[in-house]
Amino acid sequence: MVEIKRNYELPPIVFEAKENGETAASMKGSIIDGVFRITEYSGDKYLFDGVCRASLNNAEHEGAASAVIERSVPDWQLMLFGYKREIPSISDFFKEKNCNCSCKK
């Protein structure tokens, strides 16, 4: 089972996906003027969506209203899950088609 959570020991904001204690993926970013800037992603390409959603949710709870995924994250990684570089509203992101849960029903 993969566990995704924030690593508070690493600044600024780092989310990690771990399986059996080993880091399988990580995402780094920071909140600047209400914008969550995702600066780096590394690891398993299929964990990107889960790690990104977890970090966006956390960023919103910490006051970010929107997000930007920097160019350091490759285009193919975004296309794999249908992400855009700019997320004008984190709240709307979870309400729209990007959300695979039943929260909007």
Coordinates of N, CA, C and O in Angstrom, one line a residue:
M1 N 0.8 -1.2 0.0 CA 0.0 0.0 0.0 C 0.9 1.2 0.0 O 1.9 1.3 0.7
V2 N 0.5 2.2 -0.8 CA 1.3 3.5 -0.9 C 0.6 4.5 0.0 O -0.6 4.7 0.1
E3 N 1.5 5.1 0.8 CA 1.0 6.2 1.7 C 1.6 7.5 1.2 O 2.8 7.6 1.0
I4 N 0.7 8.5 1.1 CA 1.1 9.8 0.6 C 0.8 10.8 1.7 O -0.3 10.9 2.2
K5 N 1.9 11.5 2.1 CA 1.7 12.5 3.2 C 2.9 13.5 3.1 O 3.9 13.3 2.5
R6 N 2.6 14.6 3.8 CA 3.6 15.7 3.8 C 4.7 15.3 4.8 O 4.5 14.8 5.8
N7 N 5.9 15.7 4.3 CA 7.1 15.5 5.2 C 7.4 16.9 5.7 O 8.0 17.7 5.1
Y8 N 7.1 17.1 7.0 CA 7.3 18.4 7.7 C 8.7 18.6 8.0 O 9.1 19.8 8.4
E9 N 9.6 17.7 7.9 CA 11.0 17.8 8.2 C 11.7 18.5 7.0 O 12.9 19.0 7.2
L10 N 11.1 18.5 5.9 CA 11.8 19.1 4.7 C 11.0 20.3 4.2 O 9.9 20.3 3.9
P11 N 11.7 21.5 4.3 CA 11.0 22.7 3.8 C 11.2 22.8 2.3 O 12.1 22.2 1.7
P12 N 10.4 23.6 1.6 CA 9.2 24.3 2.1 C 8.0 23.4 2.3 O 7.6 23.1 3.4
I13 N 7.5 22.9 1.1 CA 6.4 21.9 1.2 C 6.8 20.7 0.4 O 7.1 20.8 -0.8
V14 N 6.9 19.6 1.0 CA 7.3 18.3 0.4 C 6.3 17.3 0.7 O 6.0 17.0 1.8
F15 N 5.7 16.7 -0.4 CA 4.8 15.5 -0.2 C 5.5 14.3 -0.8 O 6.2 14.4 -1.8
E16 N 5.4 13.2 -0.1 CA 6.1 12.0 -0.5 C 5.1 10.8 -0.5 O 4.2 10.7 0.3
A17 N 5.3 10.0 -1.5 CA 4.5 8.7 -1.6 C 5.5 7.6 -1.2 O 6.6 7.5 -1.8
K18 N 5.2 6.9 -0.2 CA 6.1 5.8 0.3 C 5.4 4.5 0.3 O 4.2 4.4 0.6
E19 N 6.1 3.5 -0.1 CA 5.6 2.1 0.0 C 6.7 1.3 0.7 O 7.9 1.3 0.3
N20 N 6.2 0.6 1.7 CA 7.1 -0.2 2.6 C 8.3 0.6 3.1 O 9.4 0.2 3.2
G21 N 8.0 1.9 3.4 CA 9.1 2.8 4.0 C 10.0 3.4 3.0 O 10.8 4.3 3.3
E22 N 9.9 3.0 1.7 CA 10.7 3.6 0.6 C 10.0 4.7 -0.1 O 8.8 4.5 -0.5
T23 N 10.7 5.8 -0.4 CA 10.1 6.8 -1.2 C 10.0 6.5 -2.6 O 11.0 6.2 -3.3
A24 N 8.7 6.5 -3.1 CA 8.4 6.1 -4.5 C 8.3 7.3 -5.4 O 8.4 7.3 -6.6
A25 N 7.9 8.5 -4.7 CA 7.7 9.7 -5.5 C 7.7 10.9 -4.5 O 7.4 10.7 -3.3
S26 N 8.0 12.1 -5.0 CA 8.0 13.2 -4.1 C 7.7 14.5 -5.0 O 8.0 14.5 -6.1
M27 N 7.0 15.4 -4.3 CA 6.6 16.7 -5.0 C 7.0 17.8 -4.0 O 6.8 17.7 -2.8
K28 N 7.6 18.8 -4.6 CA 8.1 20.0 -3.8 C 7.4 21.3 -4.3 O 7.1 21.4 -5.5
G29 N 7.1 22.2 -3.4 CA 6.5 23.4 -3.8 C 6.5 24.4 -2.7 O 7.0 24.1 -1.6
S30 N 6.0 25.6 -2.9 CA 5.8 26.6 -1.9 C 4.6 27.5 -2.2 O 4.2 27.6 -3.4
I31 N 4.1 28.1 -1.2 CA 3.0 29.1 -1.4 C 3.6 30.5 -1.3 O 4.2 30.9 -0.4
I32 N 3.3 31.2 -2.4 CA 3.8 32.6 -2.5 C 2.6 33.5 -3.0 O 2.0 33.2 -4.0
D33 N 2.2 34.4 -2.1 CA 1.1 35.3 -2.4 C -0.1 34.6 -2.8 O -0.8 34.9 -3.7
G34 N -0.5 33.5 -2.1 CA -1.7 32.8 -2.3 C -1.7 31.8 -3.5 O -2.7 31.2 -3.8
V35 N -0.5 31.7 -4.1 CA -0.3 30.7 -5.2 C 0.6 29.6 -4.8 O 1.7 29.9 -4.4
F36 N 0.1 28.4 -4.9 CA 1.0 27.2 -4.7 C 1.8 26.9 -5.9 O 1.2 26.6 -7.0
R37 N 3.1 27.0 -5.8 CA 4.0 26.8 -6.9 C 4.6 25.4 -6.8 O 5.5 25.3 -5.9
I38 N 4.2 24.5 -7.6 CA 4.8 23.2 -7.6 C 6.1 23.3 -8.5 O 6.1 23.6 -9.6
T39 N 7.2 23.1 -7.8 CA 8.5 23.3 -8.4 C 9.2 22.0 -8.9 O 10.1 22.1 -9.7
E40 N 8.8 20.9 -8.3 CA 9.5 19.7 -8.7 C 8.7 18.4 -8.4 O 7.9 18.4 -7.4
Y41 N 8.8 17.4 -9.3 CA 8.2 16.1 -9.1 C 9.2 15.1 -9.5 O 9.9 15.2 -10.6
S42 N 9.4 14.1 -8.7 CA 10.3 13.0 -9.1 C 9.7 11.7 -8.6 O 9.0 11.6 -7.6
G43 N 10.0 10.6 -9.3 CA 9.5 9.3 -8.9 C 8.6 8.7 -9.9 O 8.5 9.1 -11.1
D44 N 7.8 7.7 -9.4 CA 6.9 6.9 -10.2 C 5.9 7.8 -11.0 O 5.2 8.6 -10.3
K45 N 5.9 7.7 -12.3 CA 5.0 8.6 -13.1 C 3.5 8.4 -12.7 O 2.7 9.3 -12.9
Y46 N 3.1 7.2 -12.3 CA 1.7 6.9 -12.0 C 1.3 7.4 -10.7 O 0.1 7.5 -10.4
L47 N 2.2 7.8 -9.8 CA 1.8 8.4 -8.5 C 1.7 9.9 -8.6 O 1.2 10.5 -7.6
F48 N 2.0 10.5 -9.7 CA 1.9 11.9 -9.9 C 0.5 12.5 -9.5 O 0.4 13.4 -8.7
D49 N -0.6 11.9 -10.0 CA -1.9 12.4 -9.7 C -2.2 12.4 -8.2 O -2.7 13.4 -7.7
G50 N -2.0 11.3 -7.5 CA -2.2 11.2 -6.1 C -1.4 12.2 -5.3 O -1.9 12.8 -4.4
V51 N -0.1 12.3 -5.6 CA 0.7 13.2 -4.9 C 0.4 14.6 -5.1 O 0.3 15.4 -4.2
C52 N 0.0 14.9 -6.4 CA -0.4 16.3 -6.7 C -1.7 16.7 -6.0 O -1.8 17.7 -5.4
R53 N -2.7 15.8 -6.0 CA -3.9 16.0 -5.3 C -3.7 16.3 -3.8 O -4.3 17.2 -3.2
A54 N -2.9 15.4 -3.2 CA -2.6 15.6 -1.8 C -2.0 16.9 -1.5 O -2.3 17.6 -0.5
S55 N -1.0 17.3 -2.3 CA -0.3 18.6 -2.1 C -1.2 19.8 -2.4 O -1.2 20.8 -1.7
L56 N -2.1 19.7 -3.4 CA -3.0 20.8 -3.7 C -4.0 20.9 -2.5 O -4.3 22.1 -2.1
N57 N -4.5 19.8 -2.0 CA -5.4 19.9 -0.9 C -4.8 20.5 0.3 O -5.4 21.4 0.9
N58 N -3.6 20.2 0.6 CA -2.9 20.7 1.7 C -2.6 22.2 1.5 O -2.8 23.0 2.4
A59 N -2.2 22.6 0.3 CA -1.9 24.0 0.0 C -3.2 24.8 0.2 O -3.1 26.0 0.7
E60 N -4.3 24.3 -0.3 CA -5.6 25.1 -0.1 C -5.9 25.3 1.4 O -6.3 26.4 1.8
H61 N -5.6 24.3 2.2 CA -5.9 24.4 3.6 C -4.9 25.4 4.3 O -5.2 25.9 5.3
E62 N -3.8 25.6 3.6 CA -2.8 26.6 4.2 C -2.9 27.9 3.5 O -2.1 28.8 3.7
G63 N -4.0 28.2 2.8 CA -4.3 29.5 2.3 C -4.1 29.7 0.8 O -4.3 30.8 0.3
A64 N -3.6 28.8 0.0 CA -3.4 29.0 -1.4 C -4.8 28.9 -2.1 O -5.6 28.0 -1.8
A65 N -5.0 29.8 -3.0 CA -6.3 29.8 -3.8 C -6.1 29.2 -5.2 O -7.0 28.7 -5.8
S66 N -4.9 29.3 -5.7 CA -4.6 28.8 -7.0 C -3.2 28.1 -7.0 O -2.5 28.1 -6.0
A67 N -2.9 27.5 -8.2 CA -1.6 26.8 -8.2 C -1.0 26.9 -9.6 O -1.7 27.2 -10.6
V68 N 0.3 26.8 -9.7 CA 1.0 26.8 -10.9 C 2.0 25.6 -10.9 O 2.7 25.4 -9.9
I69 N 2.1 24.8 -11.9 CA 3.0 23.7 -12.0 C 4.2 24.2 -12.9 O 4.0 24.5 -14.1
E70 N 5.3 24.4 -12.3 CA 6.5 25.0 -13.0 C 7.0 24.1 -14.2 O 6.7 22.9 -14.2
R71 N 7.7 24.6 -15.1 CA 8.2 23.9 -16.3 C 9.2 22.8 -15.9 O 9.5 22.0 -16.8
S72 N 9.7 22.8 -14.7 CA 10.6 21.7 -14.3 C 9.8 20.3 -14.3 O 10.5 19.3 -14.4
V73 N 8.5 20.4 -14.2 CA 7.7 19.2 -14.3 C 7.4 19.0 -15.8 O 6.8 19.9 -16.4
P74 N 7.8 17.9 -16.4 CA 7.6 17.8 -17.9 C 6.2 17.7 -18.4 O 5.3 17.3 -17.7
D75 N 6.0 18.2 -19.6 CA 4.7 18.3 -20.2 C 4.0 16.9 -20.2 O 2.8 16.8 -20.0
W76 N 4.8 15.9 -20.6 CA 4.2 14.5 -20.7 C 3.6 14.1 -19.4 O 2.6 13.3 -19.4
Q77 N 4.2 14.5 -18.3 CA 3.7 14.1 -17.0 C 2.3 14.7 -16.7 O 1.5 14.1 -16.2
L78 N 2.2 16.0 -17.1 CA 0.9 16.6 -16.9 C -0.2 16.0 -17.9 O -1.3 15.7 -17.4
M79 N 0.2 15.7 -19.1 CA -0.7 15.1 -20.0 C -1.2 13.7 -19.6 O -2.3 13.4 -20.0
L80 N -0.4 13.0 -18.9 CA -0.7 11.7 -18.5 C -2.0 11.7 -17.7 O -2.8 10.7 -17.8
F81 N -2.3 12.7 -16.9 CA -3.5 12.8 -16.1 C -4.4 14.0 -16.4 O -5.3 14.3 -15.7
G82 N -4.1 14.7 -17.5 CA -4.9 15.8 -18.0 C -4.8 17.1 -17.2 O -5.7 17.9 -17.1
Y83 N -3.6 17.3 -16.6 CA -3.4 18.5 -15.8 C -3.0 19.7 -16.7 O -2.4 19.4 -17.8
K84 N -3.2 20.9 -16.3 CA -2.8 22.1 -17.0 C -1.7 22.7 -16.1 O -1.7 22.5 -14.9
R85 N -0.9 23.5 -16.6 CA 0.2 24.2 -15.8 C -0.4 25.2 -14.8 O 0.1 25.3 -13.7
E86 N -1.5 25.8 -15.2 CA -2.1 26.8 -14.3 C -3.5 26.3 -13.8 O -4.3 25.8 -14.6
I87 N -3.6 26.3 -12.5 CA -4.9 25.9 -11.8 C -5.4 27.2 -11.2 O -5.0 27.5 -10.1
P88 N -6.4 27.9 -11.9 CA -6.8 29.2 -11.4 C -7.5 29.1 -10.0 O -7.5 30.0 -9.2
S89 N -8.2 28.0 -9.7 CA -8.9 27.8 -8.5 C -8.7 26.4 -8.0 O -9.2 25.4 -8.7
I90 N -8.0 26.2 -6.9 CA -7.8 24.8 -6.4 C -9.2 24.3 -6.0 O -9.5 23.1 -6.2
S91 N -10.0 25.1 -5.4 CA -11.4 24.6 -5.0 C -12.1 24.1 -6.2 O -12.7 23.0 -6.2
D92 N -12.1 24.8 -7.3 CA -12.8 24.4 -8.5 C -12.2 23.2 -9.1 O -12.9 22.3 -9.7
F93 N -10.9 23.0 -9.0 CA -10.2 21.9 -9.5 C -10.8 20.6 -8.9 O -11.0 19.6 -9.7
F94 N -11.1 20.6 -7.6 CA -11.6 19.4 -7.0 C -13.1 19.2 -7.3 O -13.7 18.1 -7.2
K95 N -13.8 20.3 -7.7 CA -15.2 20.2 -8.1 C -15.5 19.8 -9.5 O -16.5 19.3 -9.8
E96 N -14.5 20.0 -10.4 CA -14.7 19.8 -11.8 C -14.4 18.4 -12.2 O -14.2 17.5 -11.3
K97 N -14.3 18.1 -13.5 CA -14.1 16.8 -14.0 C -12.9 16.1 -13.5 O -12.7 14.9 -13.6
N98 N -11.9 16.9 -13.1 CA -10.6 16.3 -12.6 C -10.8 15.5 -11.4 O -9.9 14.7 -11.0
C99 N -11.9 15.6 -10.7 CA -12.1 14.9 -9.5 C -12.8 13.5 -9.8 O -13.9 13.5 -10.3
N100 N -12.2 12.5 -9.4 CA -12.8 11.2 -9.6 C -13.6 10.6 -8.5 O -14.1 9.5 -8.5
C101 N -13.8 11.5 -7.5 CA -14.6 11.0 -6.3 C -16.1 11.3 -6.5 O -16.5 11.9 -7.5
S102 N -16.9 11.0 -5.6 CA -18.3 11.3 -5.7 C -18.7 12.6 -5.0 O -19.9 12.8 -4.8
C103 N -17.8 13.4 -4.7 CA -18.1 14.7 -3.9 C -19.0 15.6 -4.7 O -19.7 16.4 -4.1
K104 N -19.0 15.6 -6.0 CA -19.8 16.5 -6.7 C -21.2 16.0 -7.1 O -22.0 16.6 -7.7
K105 N -21.6 14.8 -6.6 CA -22.9 14.2 -6.9 C -23.9 14.5 -5.8 O -23.6 14.7 -4.7

